[in-house]
């Protein structure tokens, strides 16, 4: 078959044909992979929840809080024990101050303000340096760097360079600061969520704008 | 053309990374570990084979003046397919490769093969060419990834060879990629010279 000449009509028809077939193919693949992608995400969430929380019977409704110093809301997953008492809450928190920007973490905080566990969900930190967050901050053999079991009651958790008590990852202080920033943000939002809860008596979803003000006031 | 030669030229003689120095962005960006290099190489191989196949099939239906946009649409389609399938079934690899998957669209190796080979040859030769070049790319990325992972963190494919603390961190970072690549190219050149 001879090659089509570059007339306007030929160009139009062939480009239209190529893009039409391409979009049809993509539509099919999108449909086929939609369910597996959603499943993978849900499984990841479930595993993260299980790894940061102590044993629990059921999860409460998700609470969304908008922190004063951020644009994205933070999700709180309260977990309850067999007698309906709160065992801990998992908070999905984030920070933008990582060495490569965005870091998303899930952290479990019990009613006494102690960290029950954490998991880094998303990050783009330097491999071999900042990417060690998960192992470094949960190393039970090195109490200086382990954050699990630490309490927020004495104020924000900080790295030792800033006068705090946590040893930063060697050669990755910026990442360590960002990680703790995400932890502290989780705690602030959790506090503000419970405060609003107590004041208004509402137990469900918290209006984003109100909680914004609350976080701001609780930080002053 | 001898099909076997057509297939094997991608490994040493016309290796896209070590000899032609094409596709440097994913080469330097994704080879922090051997498994990432291999995953990136195989994703690119799939895109190369499929886009070469389709381009050689439709080469006579595409007028010359719009061939580049048509080829790019074909390539982008397969890249998006790879991206979605990887997100569904290989989430950990998808996360570690991140932005580099969609960037396969602009990988000069893929468009280069479509333009220089598939648009001038028949379907069979084009598919074999795509597979050869793609596997050569995967091979190069795996070698580079293994070297960097071994020197940087003492592991290859996550199997510990020596304790991580003795690793030279620079090899995991971008400068180490340049250094390791330079030495590997030197070795390949030496081998090619010997054969000639």
Short mmCIF file of C-alpha atoms in Angstrom, two decimals:
data_model
loop_
_atom_site.label_atom_id
_atom_site.label_comp_id
_atom_site.label_asym_id
_atom_site.label_seq_id
_atom_site.Cartn_x
_atom_site.Cartn_y
_atom_site.Cartn_z
CA UNK A 1 0.00 0.00 0.00
CA UNK A 2 1.32 3.40 -0.91
CA UNK A 3 1.87 5.99 1.74
CA UNK A 4 -0.90 8.54 2.16
CA UNK A 5 0.07 11.96 0.88
CA UNK A 6 0.07 14.91 3.30
CA UNK A 7 -3.15 16.55 2.18
CA UNK A 8 -5.21 18.41 4.74
CA UNK A 9 -8.00 15.85 4.65
CA UNK A 10 -5.62 12.90 5.06
CA UNK A 11 -3.82 14.51 7.98
CA UNK A 12 -7.07 15.35 9.70
CA UNK A 13 -8.57 11.90 9.25
CA UNK A 14 -5.47 9.98 10.25
CA UNK A 15 -4.77 12.04 13.37
CA UNK A 16 -8.44 11.82 14.34
CA UNK A 17 -8.37 8.07 13.83
CA UNK A 18 -5.19 7.60 15.89
CA UNK A 19 -6.45 9.65 18.83
CA UNK A 20 -9.88 8.02 18.71
CA UNK A 21 -8.44 4.52 18.89
CA UNK A 22 -5.95 5.58 21.56
CA UNK A 23 -8.65 7.06 23.78
CA UNK A 24 -10.87 4.00 23.33
CA UNK A 25 -8.00 1.73 24.34
CA UNK A 26 -7.22 3.88 27.37
CA UNK A 27 -10.87 3.88 28.40
CA UNK A 28 -10.93 0.09 28.36
CA UNK A 29 -7.73 -0.24 30.38
CA UNK A 30 -8.92 2.40 32.85
CA UNK A 31 -12.11 0.45 33.42
CA UNK A 32 -10.22 -2.79 33.84
CA UNK A 33 -7.69 -1.41 36.34
CA UNK A 34 -10.03 0.85 38.32
CA UNK A 35 -11.15 -1.82 40.77
CA UNK A 36 -7.68 -3.30 41.40
CA UNK A 37 -6.22 0.19 41.95
CA UNK A 38 -8.93 1.03 44.47
CA UNK A 39 -8.39 -2.32 46.19
CA UNK A 40 -4.64 -1.78 46.43
CA UNK A 41 -5.20 1.66 47.94
CA UNK A 42 -7.75 0.35 50.44
CA UNK A 43 -5.45 -2.50 51.42
CA UNK A 44 -2.58 -0.10 51.92
CA UNK A 45 -4.75 2.08 54.15
CA UNK A 46 -5.91 -0.93 56.15
CA UNK A 47 -2.37 -2.19 56.64
CA UNK A 48 -1.19 1.24 57.69
CA UNK A 49 -4.03 1.48 60.23
CA UNK A 50 -3.27 -1.96 61.62
CA UNK A 51 0.42 -1.17 61.96
CA UNK A 52 0.04 2.17 63.79
CA UNK A 53 -2.83 1.28 66.14
CA UNK A 54 -2.87 -1.10 69.08
CA UNK A 55 -5.48 -3.86 68.87
CA UNK A 56 -8.94 -2.46 68.36
CA UNK A 57 -12.45 -3.73 67.80
CA UNK A 58 -13.89 -1.21 65.44
CA UNK A 59 -13.09 2.08 63.76
CA UNK A 60 -15.21 5.17 64.27
CA UNK A 61 -16.24 7.63 61.60
CA UNK A 62 -13.49 9.46 59.85
CA UNK A 63 -13.06 13.04 61.07
CA UNK A 64 -11.55 15.62 58.77
CA UNK A 65 -9.72 18.60 60.20
CA UNK A 66 -8.17 21.47 58.32
CA UNK A 67 -4.98 22.59 60.07
CA UNK A 68 -4.35 26.32 60.43
CA UNK A 69 -1.04 26.17 58.56
CA UNK A 70 -1.99 23.90 55.70
CA UNK A 71 -4.29 23.67 52.75
CA UNK A 72 -5.12 19.99 52.92
CA UNK A 73 -7.27 18.46 55.59
CA UNK A 74 -6.03 15.79 57.94
CA UNK A 75 -7.97 12.58 58.45
CA UNK A 76 -8.52 11.12 61.89
CA UNK A 77 -9.58 7.50 62.32
CA UNK A 78 -10.63 6.90 65.93
CA UNK A 79 -10.36 3.27 67.05
CA UNK A 80 -12.46 1.78 69.84
CA UNK A 81 -11.94 -1.23 72.07
CA UNK A 82 -14.46 -3.91 73.11
CA UNK A 83 -16.21 -1.65 75.68
CA UNK A 84 -16.51 1.25 73.30
CA UNK A 85 -13.61 3.06 74.95
CA UNK A 86 -11.19 4.88 72.70
CA UNK A 87 -7.91 2.93 72.44
CA UNK A 88 -6.14 5.34 70.11
CA UNK A 89 -6.65 7.39 67.00
CA UNK A 90 -4.81 7.02 63.74
CA UNK A 91 -4.09 10.37 62.13
CA UNK A 92 -3.12 10.76 58.52
CA UNK A 93 -0.87 13.78 58.57
CA UNK A 94 1.54 15.45 56.19
CA UNK A 95 4.23 18.07 55.82
CA UNK A 96 5.59 20.03 52.91
CA UNK A 97 8.95 20.76 54.51
CA UNK A 98 10.69 17.51 53.55
CA UNK A 99 13.98 17.65 51.70
CA UNK A 100 12.03 16.81 48.56
CA UNK A 101 8.75 18.37 49.62
CA UNK A 102 5.68 16.38 50.51
CA UNK A 103 5.75 13.63 53.14
CA UNK A 104 2.60 11.83 54.25
CA UNK A 105 2.51 9.78 57.42
CA UNK A 106 -0.01 7.82 59.44
CA UNK A 107 0.47 8.01 63.18
CA UNK A 108 -1.39 6.37 66.05
CA UNK A 109 -1.87 8.49 69.20
CA UNK A 110 -3.53 7.06 72.30
CA UNK A 111 -5.72 9.11 74.70
CA UNK A 112 -2.70 9.84 76.94
CA UNK A 113 -0.95 11.55 74.06
CA UNK A 114 1.52 8.74 73.48
CA UNK A 115 2.55 7.60 70.03
CA UNK A 116 1.50 3.99 69.47
CA UNK A 117 3.06 3.62 66.06
CA UNK A 118 3.61 5.34 62.74
CA UNK A 119 4.08 4.61 59.10
CA UNK A 120 5.40 6.81 56.31
CA UNK A 121 2.89 6.57 53.46
CA UNK A 122 4.35 8.84 50.81
CA UNK A 123 7.67 10.57 50.43
CA UNK A 124 10.31 11.46 47.85
CA UNK A 125 13.27 11.79 50.24
CA UNK A 126 16.80 10.88 49.21
CA UNK A 127 17.22 7.10 49.00
CA UNK A 128 19.62 5.86 51.66
CA UNK A 129 19.32 9.05 53.72
CA UNK A 130 15.89 10.51 54.38
CA UNK A 131 14.13 7.40 53.08
CA UNK A 132 15.21 5.58 56.26
CA UNK A 133 12.44 7.33 58.28
CA UNK A 134 10.40 4.16 58.90
CA UNK A 135 13.31 2.14 60.28
CA UNK A 136 15.13 4.96 62.03
CA UNK A 137 12.30 6.38 64.10
CA UNK A 138 10.95 2.97 65.13
CA UNK A 139 14.26 1.39 66.13
CA UNK A 140 13.47 -0.04 69.57
CA UNK A 141 17.18 -0.65 70.32
CA UNK A 142 18.05 3.03 70.05
CA UNK A 143 15.82 4.97 72.47
CA UNK A 144 17.38 8.24 71.29
CA UNK A 145 15.89 7.94 67.85
CA UNK A 146 12.76 5.89 68.57
CA UNK A 147 9.60 8.02 68.66
CA UNK A 148 7.14 5.23 69.47
CA UNK A 149 6.03 5.59 73.09
CA UNK A 150 6.96 9.25 73.24
CA UNK A 151 4.32 11.60 74.56
CA UNK A 152 3.08 14.92 73.26
CA UNK A 153 2.22 16.05 76.79
CA UNK A 154 5.53 17.91 77.19
CA UNK A 155 4.89 19.93 74.07
CA UNK A 156 5.99 19.39 70.51
CA UNK A 157 8.52 16.66 69.75
CA UNK A 158 11.72 18.09 68.31
CA UNK A 159 15.08 16.87 67.05
CA UNK A 160 18.06 17.33 69.37
CA UNK A 161 19.54 19.98 67.05
CA UNK A 162 16.55 22.16 67.86
CA UNK A 163 16.69 21.49 71.58
CA UNK A 164 14.44 18.44 71.52
CA UNK A 165 15.11 14.87 72.52
CA UNK A 166 14.93 12.94 69.25
CA UNK A 167 18.15 12.08 67.41
CA UNK A 168 17.81 13.10 63.78
CA UNK A 169 18.72 10.72 60.97
CA UNK A 170 22.44 11.05 60.28
CA UNK A 171 22.95 13.50 57.39
CA UNK A 172 19.18 14.00 57.00
CA UNK A 173 18.21 16.58 59.59
CA UNK A 174 15.82 18.34 57.23
CA UNK A 175 13.92 15.13 56.63
CA UNK A 176 13.87 14.40 60.37
CA UNK A 177 12.52 17.86 61.15
CA UNK A 178 9.85 17.47 58.49
CA UNK A 179 8.90 14.06 59.83
CA UNK A 180 8.46 15.44 63.35
CA UNK A 181 6.58 18.41 61.91
CA UNK A 182 4.07 15.97 60.43
CA UNK A 183 3.84 14.15 63.78
CA UNK A 184 3.23 17.37 65.69
CA UNK A 185 0.67 18.52 63.17
CA UNK A 186 -1.17 15.23 63.65
CA UNK A 187 -1.25 15.83 67.39
CA UNK A 188 -2.41 19.46 67.11
CA UNK A 189 -5.24 18.45 64.80
CA UNK A 190 -6.25 15.57 67.03
CA UNK A 191 -6.37 17.89 70.05
CA UNK A 192 -8.43 20.45 68.20
CA UNK A 193 -10.80 17.79 66.91
CA UNK A 194 -11.48 16.54 70.46
CA UNK A 195 -11.84 20.09 71.77
CA UNK A 196 -14.44 20.96 69.18
CA UNK A 197 -16.04 17.66 69.96
CA UNK A 198 -16.35 18.49 73.64
CA UNK A 199 -17.54 22.06 73.10
CA UNK A 200 -20.19 21.47 70.51
CA UNK A 201 -21.22 18.02 71.63
CA UNK A 202 -21.12 16.99 68.02
CA UNK A 203 -19.64 13.59 67.49
CA UNK A 204 -19.47 13.44 63.76
CA UNK A 205 -17.88 15.34 60.95
CA UNK A 206 -16.35 18.66 61.83
CA UNK A 207 -16.84 21.61 59.59
CA UNK A 208 -13.52 22.44 57.94
CA UNK A 209 -13.72 26.19 58.57
CA UNK A 210 -14.52 25.97 62.26
CA UNK A 211 -11.73 23.53 62.99
CA UNK A 212 -9.38 25.84 61.15
CA UNK A 213 -10.13 28.58 63.68
CA UNK A 214 -9.86 26.14 66.54
CA UNK A 215 -6.42 24.97 65.55
CA UNK A 216 -5.34 28.55 65.19
CA UNK A 217 -6.60 29.44 68.66
CA UNK A 218 -5.14 26.36 70.30
CA UNK A 219 -1.75 27.23 68.91
CA UNK A 220 -1.65 30.72 70.31
CA UNK B 1 18.20 -8.17 7.68
CA UNK B 2 19.47 -10.93 9.87
CA UNK B 3 16.88 -11.03 12.67
CA UNK B 4 19.24 -12.40 15.32
CA UNK B 5 21.71 -9.61 14.65
CA UNK B 6 18.80 -7.18 14.66
CA UNK B 7 17.87 -8.44 18.13
CA UNK B 8 21.32 -8.57 19.72
CA UNK B 9 22.57 -5.21 18.47
CA UNK B 10 20.69 -3.54 21.35
CA UNK B 11 22.79 -5.27 24.00
CA UNK B 12 26.36 -4.26 23.23
CA UNK B 13 26.94 -2.81 19.79
CA UNK B 14 24.10 -0.28 19.84
CA UNK B 15 23.25 -0.37 23.54
CA UNK B 16 21.10 2.74 24.05
CA UNK B 17 22.71 3.66 27.38
CA UNK B 18 26.32 2.50 27.17
CA UNK B 19 27.02 3.23 23.50
CA UNK B 20 24.41 5.64 22.14
CA UNK B 21 24.04 7.52 25.45
CA UNK B 22 20.30 7.97 24.94
CA UNK B 23 17.65 8.14 27.64
CA UNK B 24 20.00 9.54 30.27
CA UNK B 25 17.23 11.03 32.40
CA UNK B 26 15.58 7.75 33.47
CA UNK B 27 19.00 6.08 33.45
CA UNK B 28 20.40 8.40 36.08
CA UNK B 29 17.12 8.93 37.93
CA UNK B 30 15.82 5.42 38.48
CA UNK B 31 18.93 3.29 38.97
CA UNK B 32 19.33 3.83 42.71
CA UNK B 33 18.58 0.15 43.18
CA UNK B 34 18.81 -2.84 40.86
CA UNK B 35 15.11 -3.64 41.13
CA UNK B 36 14.08 -0.09 40.18
CA UNK B 37 16.42 -0.17 37.19
CA UNK B 38 15.00 -3.50 36.07
CA UNK B 39 11.41 -2.35 36.52
CA UNK B 40 12.04 0.84 34.56
CA UNK B 41 13.84 -1.12 31.83
CA UNK B 42 11.03 -3.63 31.46
CA UNK B 43 8.34 -0.93 31.41
CA UNK B 44 10.27 0.84 28.65
CA UNK B 45 10.71 -2.46 26.78
CA UNK B 46 6.97 -3.03 26.77
CA UNK B 47 6.35 0.47 25.45
CA UNK B 48 9.08 0.07 22.80
CA UNK B 49 7.79 -3.26 21.51
CA UNK B 50 4.17 -2.15 21.41
CA UNK B 51 4.82 1.25 19.88
CA UNK B 52 7.18 -0.25 17.27
CA UNK B 53 4.51 -2.82 16.44
CA UNK B 54 1.73 -0.26 16.04
CA UNK B 55 3.88 2.30 14.25
CA UNK B 56 5.06 -0.22 11.68
CA UNK B 57 1.45 -1.36 11.18
CA UNK B 58 0.07 2.12 10.57
CA UNK B 59 3.13 3.69 8.94
CA UNK B 60 1.39 3.89 5.54
CA UNK B 61 -1.80 5.36 6.96
CA UNK B 62 -0.01 8.32 8.53
CA UNK B 63 0.87 11.21 6.23
CA UNK B 64 4.50 12.29 6.65
CA UNK B 65 3.73 15.77 7.94
CA UNK B 66 1.80 14.52 11.00
CA UNK B 67 3.83 11.42 11.75
CA UNK B 68 5.49 12.75 14.91
CA UNK B 69 2.23 13.71 16.71
CA UNK B 70 0.70 10.40 15.63
CA UNK B 71 3.70 8.45 16.98
CA UNK B 72 3.66 10.39 20.23
CA UNK B 73 -0.04 9.61 20.73
CA UNK B 74 0.66 5.91 20.16
CA UNK B 75 3.59 5.97 22.62
CA UNK B 76 1.69 7.97 25.22
CA UNK B 77 -1.19 5.50 25.05
CA UNK B 78 1.06 2.56 25.87
CA UNK B 79 2.84 4.49 28.61
CA UNK B 80 -0.49 5.29 30.24
CA UNK B 81 -1.48 1.64 30.01
CA UNK B 82 1.78 0.63 31.70
CA UNK B 83 1.21 3.26 34.37
CA UNK B 84 -2.30 2.11 35.22
CA UNK B 85 -1.45 -1.59 35.18
CA UNK B 86 1.60 -0.99 37.36
CA UNK B 87 -0.43 1.09 39.82
CA UNK B 88 -2.96 -1.73 40.10
CA UNK B 89 -0.66 -4.73 40.36
CA UNK B 90 2.84 -3.48 41.34
CA UNK B 91 2.08 -0.58 43.71
CA UNK B 92 5.48 -0.58 45.43
CA UNK B 93 7.40 -0.37 42.15
CA UNK B 94 4.95 2.24 40.91
CA UNK B 95 5.68 4.37 43.95
CA UNK B 96 9.44 4.11 43.74
CA UNK B 97 9.54 4.93 40.01
CA UNK B 98 7.02 7.71 40.47
CA UNK B 99 7.26 10.44 37.86
CA UNK B 100 9.64 8.48 35.63
CA UNK B 101 6.86 6.23 34.33
CA UNK B 102 4.88 9.00 32.58
CA UNK B 103 8.21 10.42 31.41
CA UNK B 104 8.77 7.33 29.23
CA UNK B 105 6.61 9.22 26.72
CA UNK B 106 9.42 11.66 26.08
CA UNK B 107 12.19 9.08 26.30
CA UNK B 108 14.16 9.70 23.11
CA UNK B 109 14.89 5.99 22.69
CA UNK B 110 11.21 5.19 22.15
CA UNK B 111 10.46 7.95 19.66
CA UNK B 112 13.89 7.39 18.08
CA UNK B 113 13.14 3.74 17.32
CA UNK B 114 9.65 4.57 16.03
CA UNK B 115 11.01 7.25 13.72
CA UNK B 116 14.29 5.65 12.65
CA UNK B 117 13.28 2.00 12.47
CA UNK B 118 9.61 1.11 12.78
CA UNK B 119 8.40 3.69 10.27
CA UNK B 120 10.71 2.20 7.63
CA UNK B 121 10.64 -1.55 8.32
CA UNK B 122 8.10 -4.36 8.42
CA UNK B 123 6.23 -5.50 11.52
CA UNK B 124 8.42 -8.47 12.37
CA UNK B 125 11.72 -6.59 12.20
CA UNK B 126 10.22 -3.67 14.13
CA UNK B 127 9.01 -5.83 17.00
CA UNK B 128 12.38 -7.61 17.21
CA UNK B 129 14.18 -4.28 17.09
CA UNK B 130 11.97 -2.92 19.88
CA UNK B 131 12.54 -6.01 22.03
CA UNK B 132 16.30 -5.93 21.44
CA UNK B 133 16.75 -2.25 22.19
CA UNK B 134 14.31 -2.42 25.11
CA UNK B 135 16.02 -5.40 26.73
CA UNK B 136 19.39 -3.76 26.09
CA UNK B 137 18.10 -0.71 27.96
CA UNK B 138 16.75 -2.89 30.79
CA UNK B 139 20.08 -4.75 30.91
CA UNK B 140 22.04 -1.50 31.13
CA UNK B 141 19.75 -0.09 33.84
CA UNK B 142 19.95 -3.30 35.88
CA UNK B 143 23.77 -3.34 35.69
CA UNK B 144 23.99 0.32 36.68
CA UNK B 145 21.39 -0.17 39.42
CA UNK B 146 23.24 -3.20 40.81
CA UNK B 147 26.58 -1.38 40.87
CA UNK B 148 25.09 1.67 42.59
CA UNK B 149 23.12 -0.40 45.09
CA UNK B 150 26.16 -2.56 45.90
CA UNK B 151 28.55 0.35 46.38
CA UNK B 152 25.99 2.59 48.05
CA UNK B 153 24.15 0.31 50.46
CA UNK B 154 25.91 -3.06 50.28
CA UNK B 155 22.96 -4.82 48.69
CA UNK B 156 22.01 -6.20 45.30
CA UNK B 157 18.29 -6.83 44.67
CA UNK B 158 17.82 -6.26 48.42
CA UNK B 159 20.15 -9.15 49.28
CA UNK B 160 22.78 -7.89 51.72
CA UNK B 161 26.36 -8.43 50.56
CA UNK B 162 28.08 -6.34 53.24
CA UNK B 163 26.75 -4.14 56.07
CA UNK B 164 24.99 -1.00 54.90
CA UNK B 165 27.05 1.25 57.17
CA UNK B 166 30.13 0.71 55.00
CA UNK B 167 28.32 1.81 51.85
CA UNK B 168 29.40 4.92 49.97
CA UNK B 169 26.32 7.06 50.06
CA UNK B 170 27.34 9.08 47.01
CA UNK B 171 26.57 6.14 44.74
CA UNK B 172 22.91 6.23 45.70
CA UNK B 173 22.75 9.95 44.93
CA UNK B 174 22.84 11.51 41.48
CA UNK B 175 26.62 12.20 41.34
CA UNK B 176 27.28 8.50 41.96
CA UNK B 177 25.13 7.67 38.95
CA UNK B 178 27.40 9.73 36.71
CA UNK B 179 30.56 8.23 38.20
CA UNK B 180 29.33 4.63 37.97
CA UNK B 181 27.98 5.17 34.44
CA UNK B 182 31.29 6.68 33.32
CA UNK B 183 33.28 3.67 34.53
CA UNK B 184 30.84 1.18 33.03
CA UNK B 185 31.02 2.98 29.66
CA UNK B 186 34.81 2.83 29.85
CA UNK B 187 34.70 -0.93 30.45
CA UNK B 188 32.21 -1.47 27.60
CA UNK B 189 34.37 0.57 25.23
CA UNK B 190 37.40 -1.47 26.18
CA UNK B 191 35.51 -4.71 25.51
CA UNK B 192 34.17 -3.45 22.18
CA UNK B 193 37.66 -2.45 21.09
CA UNK B 194 39.02 -5.88 21.92
CA UNK B 195 36.34 -7.55 19.83
CA UNK B 196 36.93 -5.33 16.83
#
